[in-house]
Short mmCIF file of C-alpha atoms in Angstrom, two decimals:
data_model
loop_
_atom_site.label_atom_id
_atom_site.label_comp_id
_atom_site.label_asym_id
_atom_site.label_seq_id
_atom_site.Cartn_x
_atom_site.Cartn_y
_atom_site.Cartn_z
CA UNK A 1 0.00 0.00 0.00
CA UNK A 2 3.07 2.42 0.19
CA UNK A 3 4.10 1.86 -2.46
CA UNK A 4 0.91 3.38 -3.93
CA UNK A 5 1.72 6.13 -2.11
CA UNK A 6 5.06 6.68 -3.11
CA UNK A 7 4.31 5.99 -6.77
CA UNK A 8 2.16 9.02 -6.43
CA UNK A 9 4.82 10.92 -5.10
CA UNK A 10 6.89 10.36 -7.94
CA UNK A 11 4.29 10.58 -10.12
CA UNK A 12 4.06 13.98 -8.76
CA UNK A 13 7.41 14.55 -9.41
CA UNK A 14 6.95 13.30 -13.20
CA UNK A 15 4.37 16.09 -13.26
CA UNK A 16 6.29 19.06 -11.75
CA UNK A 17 8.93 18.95 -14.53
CA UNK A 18 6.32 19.29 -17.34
CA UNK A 19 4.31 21.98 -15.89
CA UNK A 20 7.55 23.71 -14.20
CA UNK A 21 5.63 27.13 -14.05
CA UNK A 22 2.34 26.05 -12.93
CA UNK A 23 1.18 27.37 -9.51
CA UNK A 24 1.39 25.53 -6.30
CA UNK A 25 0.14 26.27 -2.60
CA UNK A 26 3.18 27.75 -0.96
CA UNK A 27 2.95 28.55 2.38
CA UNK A 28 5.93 31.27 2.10
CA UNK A 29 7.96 30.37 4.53
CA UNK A 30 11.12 28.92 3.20
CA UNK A 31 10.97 26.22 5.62
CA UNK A 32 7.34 24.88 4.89
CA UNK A 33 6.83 22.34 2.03
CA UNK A 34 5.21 23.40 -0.68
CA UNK A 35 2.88 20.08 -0.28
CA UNK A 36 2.88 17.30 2.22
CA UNK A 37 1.41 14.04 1.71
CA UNK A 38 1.00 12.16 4.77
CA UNK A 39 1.21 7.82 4.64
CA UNK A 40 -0.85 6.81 7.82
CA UNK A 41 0.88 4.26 10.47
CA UNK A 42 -2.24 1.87 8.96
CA UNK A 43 -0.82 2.82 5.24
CA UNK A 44 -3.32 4.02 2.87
CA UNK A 45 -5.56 2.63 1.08
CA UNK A 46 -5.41 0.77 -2.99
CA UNK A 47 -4.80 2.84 -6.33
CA UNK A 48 -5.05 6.32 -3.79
CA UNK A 49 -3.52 9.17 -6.30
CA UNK A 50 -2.55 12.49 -5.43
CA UNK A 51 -1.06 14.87 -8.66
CA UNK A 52 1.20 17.98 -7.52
CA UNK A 53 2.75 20.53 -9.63
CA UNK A 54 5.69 22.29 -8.38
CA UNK A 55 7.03 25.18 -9.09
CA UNK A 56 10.66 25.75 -9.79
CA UNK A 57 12.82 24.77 -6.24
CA UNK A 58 9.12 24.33 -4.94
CA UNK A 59 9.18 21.29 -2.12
CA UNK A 60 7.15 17.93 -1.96
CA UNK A 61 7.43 16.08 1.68
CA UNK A 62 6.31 12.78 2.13
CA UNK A 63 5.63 11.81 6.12
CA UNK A 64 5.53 8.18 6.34
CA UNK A 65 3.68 7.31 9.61
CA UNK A 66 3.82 3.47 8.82
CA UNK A 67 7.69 3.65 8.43
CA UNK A 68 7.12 0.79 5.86
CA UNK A 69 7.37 2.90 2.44
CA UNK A 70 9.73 2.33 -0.21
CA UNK A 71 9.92 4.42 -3.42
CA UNK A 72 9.93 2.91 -6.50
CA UNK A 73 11.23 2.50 -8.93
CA UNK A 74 14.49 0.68 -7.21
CA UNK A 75 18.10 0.74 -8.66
CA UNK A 76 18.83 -2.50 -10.37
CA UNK A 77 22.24 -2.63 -9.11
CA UNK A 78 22.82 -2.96 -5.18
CA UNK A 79 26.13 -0.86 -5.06
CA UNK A 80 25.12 1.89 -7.06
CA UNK A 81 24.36 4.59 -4.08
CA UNK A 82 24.70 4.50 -0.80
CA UNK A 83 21.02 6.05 -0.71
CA UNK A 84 18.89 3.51 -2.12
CA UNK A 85 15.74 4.18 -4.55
CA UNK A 86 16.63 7.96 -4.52
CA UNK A 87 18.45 8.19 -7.85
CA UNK A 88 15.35 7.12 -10.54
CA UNK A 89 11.91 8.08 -11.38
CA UNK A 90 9.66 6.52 -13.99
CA UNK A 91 9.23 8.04 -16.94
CA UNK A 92 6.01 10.42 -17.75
CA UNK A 93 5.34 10.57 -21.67
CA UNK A 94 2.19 11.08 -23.15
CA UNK A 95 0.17 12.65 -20.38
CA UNK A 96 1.36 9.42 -18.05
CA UNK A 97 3.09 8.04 -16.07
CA UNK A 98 4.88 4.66 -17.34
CA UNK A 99 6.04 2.24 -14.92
CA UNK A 100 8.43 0.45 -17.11
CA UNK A 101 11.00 2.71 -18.00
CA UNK A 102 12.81 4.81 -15.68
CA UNK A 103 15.38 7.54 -16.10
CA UNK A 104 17.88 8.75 -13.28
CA UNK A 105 17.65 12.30 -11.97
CA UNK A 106 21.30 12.70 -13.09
CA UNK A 107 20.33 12.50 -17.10
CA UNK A 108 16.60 14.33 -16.36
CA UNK A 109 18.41 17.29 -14.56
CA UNK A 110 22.16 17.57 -16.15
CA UNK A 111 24.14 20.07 -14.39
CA UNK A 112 22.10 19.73 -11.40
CA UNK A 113 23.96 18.43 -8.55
CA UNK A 114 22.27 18.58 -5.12
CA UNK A 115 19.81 15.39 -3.98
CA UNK A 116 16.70 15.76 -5.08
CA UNK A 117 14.96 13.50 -2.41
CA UNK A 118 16.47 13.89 1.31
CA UNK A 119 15.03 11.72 4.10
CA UNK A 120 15.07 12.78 7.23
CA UNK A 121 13.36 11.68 10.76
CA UNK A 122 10.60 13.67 13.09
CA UNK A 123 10.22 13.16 16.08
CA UNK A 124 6.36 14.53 16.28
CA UNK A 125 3.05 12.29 15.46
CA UNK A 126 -0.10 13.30 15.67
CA UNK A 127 -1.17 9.75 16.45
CA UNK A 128 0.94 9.71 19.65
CA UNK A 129 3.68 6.55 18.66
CA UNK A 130 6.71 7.94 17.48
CA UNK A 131 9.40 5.26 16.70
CA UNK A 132 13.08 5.11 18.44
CA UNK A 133 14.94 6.30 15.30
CA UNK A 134 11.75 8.74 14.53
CA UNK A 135 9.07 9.07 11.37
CA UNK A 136 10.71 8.66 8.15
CA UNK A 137 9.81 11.95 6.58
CA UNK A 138 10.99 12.32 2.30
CA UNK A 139 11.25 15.90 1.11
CA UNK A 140 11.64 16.52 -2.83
CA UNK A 141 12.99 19.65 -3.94
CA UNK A 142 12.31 20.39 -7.63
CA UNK A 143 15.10 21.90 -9.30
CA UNK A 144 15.40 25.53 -10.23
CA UNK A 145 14.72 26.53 -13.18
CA UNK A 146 17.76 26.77 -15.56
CA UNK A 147 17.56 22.92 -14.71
CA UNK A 148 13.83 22.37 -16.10
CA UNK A 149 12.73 21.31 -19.36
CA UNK A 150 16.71 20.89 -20.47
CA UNK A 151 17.52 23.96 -19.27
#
């Protein structure tokens, strides 16, 4: 069920770099995500799709409550980051999202060097439960601009 969650995330993403000027619900405070999508400690629920578009260096966080989510789509080699699954996204082409190609970050953004998906842990839930090492919390920053669309 995370993974349905995170495939929306991406898909998000997928969506942010072909509408790179489209508006987005900033809160204006450079601290604040742009959007947050939160994954429940009970998951969420089948086929559950959420579109975003972001700005230019507009922010996407994912909260994941259930500390059981795992993006997709998943390097095919083991050794190839240290980070796993934050180096790929599937493809969108043709108004969609296709789940069996991927391209990595590096080759969608060239010249574009910082992470574009940082994890991080919080230490606040709602819900009460917070685990020892904390919530798993995944915040995409889109790239500026002179990195969109080829540049």
């Amino acid at each position: 069920m995370a993974c349905q969650a995170l495939r929306a995330a991406l898909l998000a993403f997928l969506v942010a770099i072909t509408v790179p000027g489209a508006p987005s619900e900033a809160s204006g405070s450079e601290t604040e995500p742009d959007f947050i999508v939160t994954i429940r400690s009970n998951g969420v629920q089948e086929n559950t799709q959420q579109v975003f578009s972001l700005r230019p260096s507009a922010t996407l966080r994912v909260v994941d409550e259930s500390a059981k989510a795992f993006f997709l789509p998943q390097s095919a080699t083991a050794d190839q980051d240290s980070a796993p699954g934050y180096n790929f996204a599937y493809v969108f082409e043709n108004g969609r999202c296709n789940f069996e190609r991927t391209v990595a970050y590096k080759d969608a953004f060239p010249g574009h060097s910082q992470p574009l998906w940082v994890r991080s842990a919080s230490h606040e839930n709602a819900g009460g439960i917070v685990p020892e090492d904390g919530i798993p919390v995944y915040t995409f920053t889109n790239p500026p601009a002179e990195h969109l669309n080829g540049g």
